[in-house]
Tab-separated table of C-alpha atoms and ligand atoms in Angstrom:
chain	number	residue	atom	x	y	z
A	1	MET	CA	94.827	215.840	-117.483
A	2	ALA	CA	98.455	216.648	-116.786
A	3	LEU	CA	99.982	217.118	-113.384
A	4	ASN	CA	100.963	220.626	-112.496
A	5	ILE	CA	104.315	221.507	-111.007
A	6	GLY	CA	105.216	225.106	-110.207
A	7	ILE	CA	108.852	226.190	-110.404
A	8	ILE	CA	109.762	228.768	-107.761
A	9	GLY	CA	112.902	230.348	-106.365
A	10	LEU	CA	114.698	233.652	-105.943
A	11	PRO	CA	115.467	235.776	-109.020
A	12	ASN	CA	118.505	234.533	-110.945
A	13	SER	CA	118.418	231.121	-109.321
A	14	GLY	CA	118.084	229.521	-112.767
A	15	LYS	CA	114.354	228.767	-112.971
A	16	SER	CA	113.836	229.847	-116.560
A	17	THR	CA	117.054	228.184	-117.693
A	18	LEU	CA	115.874	224.932	-116.151
A	19	PHE	CA	112.361	225.385	-117.486
A	20	ASN	CA	113.659	225.916	-121.015
A	21	ALA	CA	115.810	222.841	-120.706
A	22	LEU	CA	112.796	220.885	-119.482
A	23	THR	CA	110.411	221.949	-122.176
A	24	ARG	CA	112.736	222.179	-125.171
A	25	GLY	CA	115.681	219.993	-124.434
A	26	HIS	CA	113.688	217.213	-122.994
A	27	ALA	CA	111.168	216.959	-125.756
A	28	GLU	CA	113.978	216.625	-128.240
A	29	ALA	CA	116.156	214.422	-126.088
A	30	ALA	CA	113.591	211.697	-125.909
A	31	ASN	CA	112.222	212.471	-129.333
A	32	TYR	CA	108.830	213.117	-127.814
A	33	PRO	CA	106.453	215.812	-128.934
A	34	PHE	CA	105.672	218.515	-126.412
A	35	CYS	CA	103.597	221.590	-126.406
A	36	THR	CA	103.995	225.045	-125.006
A	37	ILE	CA	100.723	226.621	-124.062
A	38	GLU	CA	102.056	229.975	-122.957
A	39	PRO	CA	105.652	231.139	-122.747
A	40	ASN	CA	105.882	230.123	-119.110
A	41	VAL	CA	103.849	226.940	-119.221
A	42	GLY	CA	105.263	223.804	-120.764
A	43	VAL	CA	103.963	220.269	-120.918
A	44	VAL	CA	106.531	217.504	-120.978
A	45	GLU	CA	106.027	213.832	-121.424
A	46	VAL	CA	107.203	211.550	-118.668
A	47	PRO	CA	110.128	209.455	-119.909
A	48	ASP	CA	108.960	205.846	-119.755
A	49	PHE	CA	111.115	202.996	-120.924
A	50	ARG	CA	108.320	200.416	-120.558
A	51	LEU	CA	106.010	202.451	-122.766
A	52	THR	CA	108.669	202.673	-125.476
A	53	GLN	CA	109.128	198.927	-125.320
A	54	LEU	CA	105.394	198.205	-125.368
A	55	ALA	CA	105.065	200.435	-128.416
A	56	GLN	CA	107.894	198.634	-130.175
A	57	ASN	CA	106.303	195.320	-129.442
A	58	LEU	CA	102.700	196.094	-130.291
A	59	SER	CA	103.162	198.610	-133.142
A	60	PRO	CA	99.986	200.517	-132.228
A	61	ASP	CA	98.475	203.343	-134.256
A	62	ARG	CA	99.259	205.753	-131.495
A	63	VAL	CA	101.230	205.933	-128.240
A	64	THR	CA	100.231	208.262	-125.420
A	65	PRO	CA	102.596	208.872	-122.509
A	66	THR	CA	101.699	210.563	-119.242
A	67	ARG	CA	102.466	214.237	-118.874
A	68	ILE	CA	103.605	216.843	-116.407
A	69	ARG	CA	102.856	220.517	-116.818
A	70	PHE	CA	105.525	222.893	-115.524
A	71	VAL	CA	104.853	226.537	-114.730
A	72	ASP	CA	107.800	228.940	-114.594
A	73	ILE	CA	107.156	232.062	-112.565
A	74	ALA	CA	109.123	235.245	-111.958
A	75	GLY	CA	111.462	235.131	-108.974
A	76	LEU	CA	110.023	235.677	-105.527
A	77	VAL	CA	111.802	238.288	-103.475
A	78	ARG	CA	111.539	239.271	-99.840
A	79	GLY	CA	108.176	240.992	-99.547
A	80	ALA	CA	106.535	239.102	-102.431
A	81	SER	CA	103.591	238.227	-100.191
A	82	ARG	CA	103.019	241.964	-99.613
A	83	GLY	CA	103.212	242.693	-103.313
A	84	GLU	CA	106.952	243.342	-103.734
A	85	GLY	CA	108.473	242.360	-107.050
A	86	LEU	CA	106.839	240.473	-109.843
A	87	GLY	CA	106.597	237.283	-107.852
A	88	ASN	CA	103.496	238.287	-105.961
A	89	GLN	CA	101.178	238.204	-108.913
A	90	PHE	CA	102.422	234.722	-109.637
A	91	LEU	CA	101.774	233.276	-106.200
A	92	GLY	CA	98.275	232.552	-107.461
A	93	HIS	CA	99.720	230.373	-110.233
A	94	ILE	CA	101.538	228.260	-107.676
A	95	ARG	CA	98.398	227.838	-105.651
A	96	GLU	CA	96.876	225.971	-108.577
A	97	CYS	CA	99.821	223.587	-108.778
A	98	ASP	CA	99.884	220.051	-107.379
A	99	ALA	CA	103.498	220.338	-106.215
A	100	ILE	CA	106.451	222.688	-106.163
A	101	VAL	CA	109.979	222.518	-107.489
A	102	GLN	CA	112.184	225.062	-105.779
A	103	VAL	CA	115.339	226.008	-107.658
A	104	VAL	CA	118.084	226.988	-105.227
A	105	ARG	CA	121.157	228.792	-106.406
A	106	CYS	CA	124.331	226.955	-105.437
A	107	PHE	CA	126.469	228.007	-108.419
A	108	ASP	CA	129.027	230.723	-108.045
A	109	ASP	CA	129.236	233.179	-110.933
A	110	GLU	CA	130.339	236.791	-110.622
A	111	GLN	CA	128.481	237.634	-113.816
A	112	VAL	CA	125.163	236.704	-112.249
A	113	THR	CA	124.125	238.841	-109.314
A	114	HIS	CA	122.471	237.367	-106.277
A	115	VAL	CA	119.638	239.467	-104.850
A	116	ASP	CA	120.982	238.911	-101.350
A	117	GLY	CA	124.679	239.207	-102.133
A	118	GLN	CA	126.410	235.973	-101.123
A	119	ILE	CA	125.549	232.429	-102.169
A	120	ASP	CA	123.685	230.855	-99.263
A	121	PRO	CA	121.257	228.102	-100.252
A	122	ILE	CA	119.682	227.586	-96.826
A	123	ARG	CA	119.033	231.297	-96.307
A	124	ASP	CA	117.444	231.420	-99.777
A	125	THR	CA	115.054	228.565	-99.025
A	126	GLU	CA	114.160	230.270	-95.741
A	127	THR	CA	113.403	233.517	-97.590
A	128	ILE	CA	111.089	231.667	-99.928
A	129	PHE	CA	109.446	229.805	-97.059
A	130	THR	CA	108.778	233.091	-95.266
A	131	GLU	CA	107.066	234.536	-98.330
A	132	LEU	CA	104.934	231.457	-98.849
A	133	ALA	CA	104.099	231.361	-95.137
A	134	LEU	CA	103.061	235.040	-95.121
A	135	ALA	CA	100.832	234.509	-98.136
A	136	ASP	CA	99.294	231.461	-96.426
A	137	LEU	CA	98.776	233.350	-93.153
A	138	GLN	CA	96.651	235.826	-95.062
A	139	THR	CA	94.602	233.013	-96.598
A	140	VAL	CA	94.239	231.382	-93.173
A	141	ALA	CA	93.127	234.626	-91.519
A	142	ASP	CA	90.465	235.141	-94.202
A	143	GLY	CA	89.364	231.531	-93.744
A	144	LEU	CA	89.095	231.899	-89.968
A	145	ASP	CA	86.979	235.031	-90.327
A	146	ARG	CA	84.559	233.241	-92.577
A	147	VAL	CA	84.403	230.021	-90.583
A	148	ARG	CA	83.924	231.834	-87.252
A	149	LYS	CA	81.028	233.826	-88.665
A	150	VAL	CA	79.338	230.587	-89.668
A	151	LEU	CA	80.070	229.026	-86.261
A	152	ARG	CA	78.527	231.954	-84.435
A	153	SER	CA	75.092	231.008	-85.740
A	154	ASP	CA	75.771	227.267	-85.626
A	155	PRO	CA	78.381	226.562	-82.906
A	156	LYS	CA	78.264	222.786	-83.395
A	157	GLY	CA	78.446	222.970	-87.207
A	158	PRO	CA	80.813	220.934	-89.354
A	159	GLU	CA	83.055	223.996	-89.673
A	160	ARG	CA	84.539	223.152	-86.243
A	161	LYS	CA	87.033	220.803	-87.810
A	162	GLU	CA	88.035	223.408	-90.357
A	163	GLU	CA	88.499	225.998	-87.641
A	164	SER	CA	90.717	223.693	-85.616
A	165	ALA	CA	92.805	222.896	-88.723
A	166	LEU	CA	93.185	226.592	-89.545
A	167	VAL	CA	94.221	227.447	-85.978
A	168	THR	CA	96.830	224.679	-85.982
A	169	VAL	CA	98.350	225.742	-89.285
A	170	GLU	CA	98.347	229.358	-88.141
A	171	GLU	CA	100.365	228.430	-85.036
A	172	PHE	CA	102.984	226.662	-87.109
A	173	LEU	CA	103.316	229.433	-89.671
A	174	ALA	CA	103.333	232.260	-87.151
A	175	SER	CA	106.299	230.644	-85.433
A	176	GLY	CA	108.101	230.124	-88.752
A	177	ARG	CA	107.804	226.349	-88.848
A	178	PRO	CA	106.604	224.216	-91.762
A	179	PRO	CA	103.170	222.867	-90.780
A	180	GLN	CA	102.950	219.249	-89.718
A	181	LEU	CA	99.335	218.241	-89.713
A	182	SER	CA	97.193	215.189	-89.093
A	183	MET	CA	95.465	213.597	-92.084
A	184	GLU	CA	92.174	214.975	-90.825
A	185	HIS	CA	93.474	218.538	-90.685
A	186	THR	CA	95.199	218.203	-94.053
A	187	GLU	CA	91.936	217.084	-95.615
A	188	ALA	CA	89.968	219.920	-94.015
A	189	LEU	CA	92.416	222.389	-95.548
A	190	THR	CA	92.424	220.992	-99.096
A	191	PRO	CA	90.179	223.744	-100.530
A	192	TYR	CA	92.616	226.418	-99.303
A	193	ARG	CA	95.433	225.088	-101.477
A	194	LEU	CA	98.008	226.384	-99.017
A	195	LEU	CA	101.449	226.918	-100.516
A	196	THR	CA	103.379	225.627	-97.506
A	197	LEU	CA	101.442	222.352	-97.548
A	198	LYS	CA	102.488	221.453	-101.076
A	199	ASP	CA	105.031	218.732	-101.628
A	200	THR	CA	108.322	220.349	-102.535
A	201	LEU	CA	111.385	219.130	-104.335
A	202	TYR	CA	114.533	221.222	-104.059
A	203	VAL	CA	116.772	221.453	-107.098
A	204	ALA	CA	120.284	222.492	-106.128
A	205	ASN	CA	121.449	224.409	-109.176
A	206	VAL	CA	125.161	223.707	-108.846
A	207	SER	CA	128.257	224.757	-110.776
A	208	GLU	CA	129.331	222.283	-113.405
A	209	THR	CA	132.547	221.699	-111.460
A	210	ASP	CA	130.393	220.358	-108.616
A	211	LEU	CA	128.751	217.735	-110.796
A	212	PRO	CA	127.822	214.991	-110.281
A	213	LYS	CA	128.253	214.966	-106.474
A	214	GLY	CA	126.809	218.409	-105.813
A	215	GLY	CA	129.231	220.236	-103.520
A	216	GLU	CA	128.723	222.096	-100.286
A	217	GLY	CA	125.432	223.840	-101.086
A	218	PHE	CA	123.833	220.584	-102.106
A	219	ARG	CA	125.017	218.872	-98.912
A	220	ALA	CA	123.584	221.653	-96.778
A	221	LEU	CA	120.218	221.264	-98.498
A	222	VAL	CA	120.263	217.490	-98.017
A	223	ASP	CA	121.030	217.957	-94.304
A	224	ARG	CA	118.063	220.260	-93.970
A	225	TYR	CA	115.473	218.730	-96.281
A	226	GLY	CA	116.506	215.079	-96.512
A	227	LYS	CA	118.041	213.061	-99.294
A	228	LYS	CA	114.804	212.268	-101.092
A	229	GLY	CA	113.765	215.904	-101.316
A	230	VAL	CA	116.870	217.329	-102.993
A	231	LEU	CA	118.242	216.838	-106.499
A	232	THR	CA	121.386	218.224	-108.073
A	233	ALA	CA	121.398	219.648	-111.546
A	234	SER	CA	123.175	222.359	-113.431
A	235	ALA	CA	120.541	224.360	-115.223
A	236	ARG	CA	123.185	225.671	-117.575
A	237	ILE	CA	124.460	222.230	-118.490
A	238	GLU	CA	120.912	220.985	-118.964
A	239	SER	CA	120.128	223.777	-121.373
A	240	GLU	CA	123.387	223.233	-123.277
A	241	LEU	CA	122.529	219.569	-123.473
A	242	GLY	CA	119.179	220.400	-125.008
A	243	GLU	CA	120.885	222.296	-127.802
A	244	LEU	CA	123.221	219.473	-128.793
A	245	PRO	CA	122.372	217.019	-131.550
A	246	VAL	CA	120.768	213.951	-129.944
A	247	ASP	CA	123.670	211.698	-130.945
A	248	ASP	CA	126.236	213.847	-129.125
A	249	ARG	CA	124.444	214.013	-125.804
A	250	ALA	CA	125.599	210.768	-124.223
A	251	ALA	CA	129.258	211.668	-124.774
A	252	PHE	CA	128.706	215.166	-123.370
A	253	LEU	CA	127.149	213.723	-120.207
A	254	ALA	CA	129.823	211.057	-119.863
A	255	ASP	CA	132.524	213.762	-119.989
A	256	LEU	CA	130.894	215.372	-116.967
A	257	GLY	CA	130.463	212.051	-115.198
A	258	ILE	CA	126.657	212.223	-115.363
A	259	GLY	CA	124.679	209.120	-116.239
A	260	GLU	CA	121.240	210.543	-116.837
A	261	PRO	CA	120.142	214.084	-117.708
A	262	GLY	CA	119.038	216.035	-114.615
A	263	ILE	CA	115.738	216.873	-116.236
A	264	ASP	CA	114.860	213.189	-116.655
A	265	ARG	CA	115.597	212.670	-112.969
A	266	LEU	CA	113.552	215.744	-112.155
A	267	ILE	CA	110.530	214.588	-114.116
A	268	ARG	CA	110.597	211.185	-112.470
A	269	ALA	CA	111.188	212.653	-109.023
A	270	GLY	CA	108.194	214.946	-109.582
A	271	TYR	CA	106.131	211.905	-110.380
A	272	ASP	CA	107.340	210.129	-107.229
A	273	LEU	CA	106.867	213.244	-105.154
A	274	LEU	CA	103.191	213.158	-105.962
A	275	GLY	CA	102.928	209.477	-105.058
A	276	LEU	CA	102.006	208.431	-108.565
A	277	HIS	CA	102.672	205.370	-110.618
A	278	THR	CA	101.768	204.188	-114.092
A	279	PHE	CA	99.472	201.609	-115.615
A	280	TYR	CA	98.883	200.944	-119.296
A	281	THR	CA	96.042	200.131	-121.641
A	282	THR	CA	96.332	198.694	-125.137
A	283	ALA	CA	92.709	198.779	-126.340
A	284	ASN	CA	91.733	200.034	-129.804
A	285	ASN	CA	95.266	199.722	-131.086
A	286	LEU	CA	96.412	202.520	-128.815
A	287	VAL	CA	99.118	202.066	-126.236
A	288	GLN	CA	98.439	204.501	-123.431
A	289	ALA	CA	100.155	205.235	-120.150
A	290	TRP	CA	98.013	206.548	-117.299
A	291	GLN	CA	99.084	208.064	-114.038
A	292	LEU	CA	97.385	206.938	-110.864
A	293	PRO	CA	97.904	207.603	-107.155
A	294	ARG	CA	99.537	204.615	-105.472
A	295	GLY	CA	96.995	202.540	-103.607
A	296	ALA	CA	94.131	203.273	-106.030
A	297	THR	CA	91.839	200.384	-106.989
A	298	ALA	CA	90.914	198.957	-110.386
A	299	PRO	CA	87.588	200.873	-110.649
A	300	GLU	CA	89.428	204.094	-109.814
A	301	ALA	CA	91.928	203.307	-112.545
A	302	ALA	CA	89.027	202.777	-114.960
A	303	GLY	CA	87.709	206.172	-113.863
A	304	ARG	CA	90.921	207.798	-115.062
A	305	ILE	CA	89.893	206.780	-118.564
A	306	HIS	CA	86.176	207.503	-118.326
A	307	SER	CA	83.742	207.939	-115.449
A	308	ASP	CA	81.305	205.512	-117.179
A	309	MET	CA	83.959	202.829	-116.958
A	310	GLU	CA	84.275	203.339	-113.225
A	311	GLU	CA	80.536	203.319	-112.651
A	312	GLY	CA	79.927	200.295	-114.858
A	313	PHE	CA	83.061	198.435	-113.729
A	314	ILE	CA	82.694	194.626	-113.845
A	315	ARG	CA	86.243	193.308	-113.694
A	316	ALA	CA	89.757	193.915	-114.905
A	317	GLU	CA	92.097	191.643	-116.808
A	318	VAL	CA	95.586	192.413	-115.671
A	319	ALA	CA	98.931	191.540	-117.236
A	320	ARG	CA	102.415	192.745	-116.380
A	321	ALA	CA	104.070	195.128	-118.847
A	322	ASP	CA	107.243	193.016	-118.610
A	323	ASP	CA	105.380	189.941	-119.893
A	324	LEU	CA	104.064	191.850	-122.898
A	325	VAL	CA	107.432	193.394	-123.578
A	326	GLY	CA	108.718	189.838	-123.860
A	327	GLY	CA	106.691	189.511	-127.058
A	328	ALA	CA	103.441	187.865	-125.940
A	329	THR	CA	99.942	189.191	-126.656
A	330	LEU	CA	97.183	189.523	-124.058
A	331	GLU	CA	95.472	186.488	-125.629
A	332	GLN	CA	98.609	184.373	-125.286
A	333	LEU	CA	99.024	185.462	-121.681
A	334	ARG	CA	95.425	184.489	-120.986
A	335	ASP	CA	95.990	181.036	-122.514
A	336	SER	CA	99.097	180.492	-120.434
A	337	GLY	CA	97.401	181.679	-117.237
A	338	ARG	CA	99.461	184.838	-116.855
A	339	LEU	CA	96.509	187.164	-117.258
A	340	LYS	CA	94.911	187.726	-113.859
A	341	VAL	CA	91.226	188.475	-113.477
A	342	GLU	CA	90.661	191.026	-110.730
A	343	GLY	CA	87.604	192.556	-109.071
A	344	ARG	CA	86.628	195.859	-107.499
A	345	ASP	CA	89.069	195.654	-104.599
A	346	TYR	CA	92.164	195.047	-106.658
A	347	VAL	CA	94.879	197.595	-105.905
A	348	VAL	CA	96.618	198.509	-109.153
A	349	GLU	CA	100.388	198.021	-109.269
A	350	ASP	CA	102.996	200.013	-111.131
A	351	GLY	CA	103.470	198.446	-114.563
A	352	ASP	CA	100.085	196.721	-114.827
A	353	VAL	CA	98.582	196.457	-118.301
A	354	ILE	CA	94.829	196.461	-117.844
A	355	ARG	CA	91.799	195.615	-119.919
A	356	PHE	CA	88.614	196.806	-118.235
A	357	LEU	CA	85.271	195.084	-118.646
A	358	PHE	CA	82.337	197.319	-117.863
A	359	ASN	CA	78.619	197.800	-118.443
A	360	THR	CA	77.820	200.740	-120.674
A	361	PRO	CA	75.118	202.954	-119.130
B	401	GTP	N1	127.020	229.816	-114.121
B	401	GTP	C1	125.739	229.455	-114.166
B	401	GTP	N2	124.832	230.391	-114.526
B	401	GTP	C2	123.538	230.033	-114.557
B	401	GTP	C3	123.100	228.718	-114.244
B	401	GTP	N3	121.755	228.676	-114.325
B	401	GTP	C4	121.370	229.903	-114.712
B	401	GTP	N4	122.442	230.729	-114.846
B	401	GTP	C5	122.453	232.122	-115.268
B	401	GTP	O1	121.777	232.907	-114.309
B	401	GTP	C6	121.023	233.951	-114.940
B	401	GTP	C7	119.578	233.896	-114.493
B	401	GTP	O2	119.014	232.670	-114.936
B	401	GTP	P1	117.442	232.506	-115.126
B	401	GTP	O3	117.199	231.092	-115.495
B	401	GTP	O4	116.915	233.538	-116.021
B	401	GTP	O5	116.961	232.793	-113.630
B	401	GTP	P2	115.479	232.874	-113.051
B	401	GTP	O6	115.489	232.132	-111.771
B	401	GTP	O7	114.492	232.452	-114.061
B	401	GTP	O8	115.357	234.415	-112.740
B	401	GTP	P3	114.032	235.335	-112.646
B	401	GTP	O9	113.122	234.955	-113.756
B	401	GTP	O10	114.555	236.710	-112.729
B	401	GTP	O11	113.430	235.055	-111.303
B	401	GTP	C8	121.214	233.755	-116.446
B	401	GTP	O12	122.216	234.619	-116.880
B	401	GTP	C9	121.660	232.299	-116.543
B	401	GTP	O13	122.470	232.093	-117.675
B	401	GTP	C10	124.085	227.747	-113.880
B	401	GTP	O14	123.789	226.575	-113.629
B	401	GTP	N5	125.385	228.176	-113.870
B	402	MG	MG1	112.871	233.473	-114.968
């Protein structure tokens, strides 16, 4: 199961350019396979240095990285929530996504028109927010109708909590503010998959002359959305990078003063955005990386592999990837006391290599 990230933004902000760089360039850059399911859906493998090293060390039959699925949609324009433009029909695609990457045009280029005339990154993000908020308000209104009907016949029913969550989110959205909700309200609203509640990463698509620092547009976005939520990249540079022979890429990036391709940073940031980390298994001569929400326990990790393993969980033998990368085997680590035995309550850490012991049903 791959994670889903939806790419949104105004028309001509560079979404498809970035998407192509992500799905083509990246797969080649890291020499990883990738697959394209439909023209606008691409699955990329999460770059993972530890996995590469584990594979080198253990020479397994097969190596399986974790994946992220990106969905590229047509640009949203003012009025998308009312059916303007192509974007509207794609809002549904974003609803299914776990998180959002919003591409914001910061590059200046007379050849590429801007739907609203001048370059203005903050205005653009506000336009997008308004469209998402309007679409959500519709969903919320429908939800309130339904929940209030149920409450009429059962005023003390469990729908009370849902009603209160819907009313709160409606107040925020109606006044043009991003909703800030309690955990309880957030949970009550999960089935609605509201667009404005999704974690969002802003990609400032800057001119190459503004790399690597980002320039004015990038700074404005950081001021508004915080340092962690904004990345710089040049979609154009990223796509050019993807077309270069692998051996020439490092020099190309160095010329521009960039250490790491923007798409690698984007993939990792997407992973962080969703609060995920990685553990590994090495059973059956397969080296596999698995994504897991931070804070999840060993049985939950086992459940990522198979529900039977979660249900029948007995204990976990846990090593650190770094110890294995050093050349040792699990058996050697056990002999030298570096293999920990953990029970049901163990909270998995990033970089754990785990062998699960479980009862088969
Ligand atoms: N100068 C410059 N042009 C860019 C950059 N990124 C994209 N473009 C150009 O902008 C135009 C639109 O790019 P797309 O990637 O198709 O934009 P989009 O956001 O997918 O647009 P829609 O699908 O119409 O919503 C193309 O001509 C790109 O070559 C960039 O970083 N710099
Ligand atoms: Mg496009």
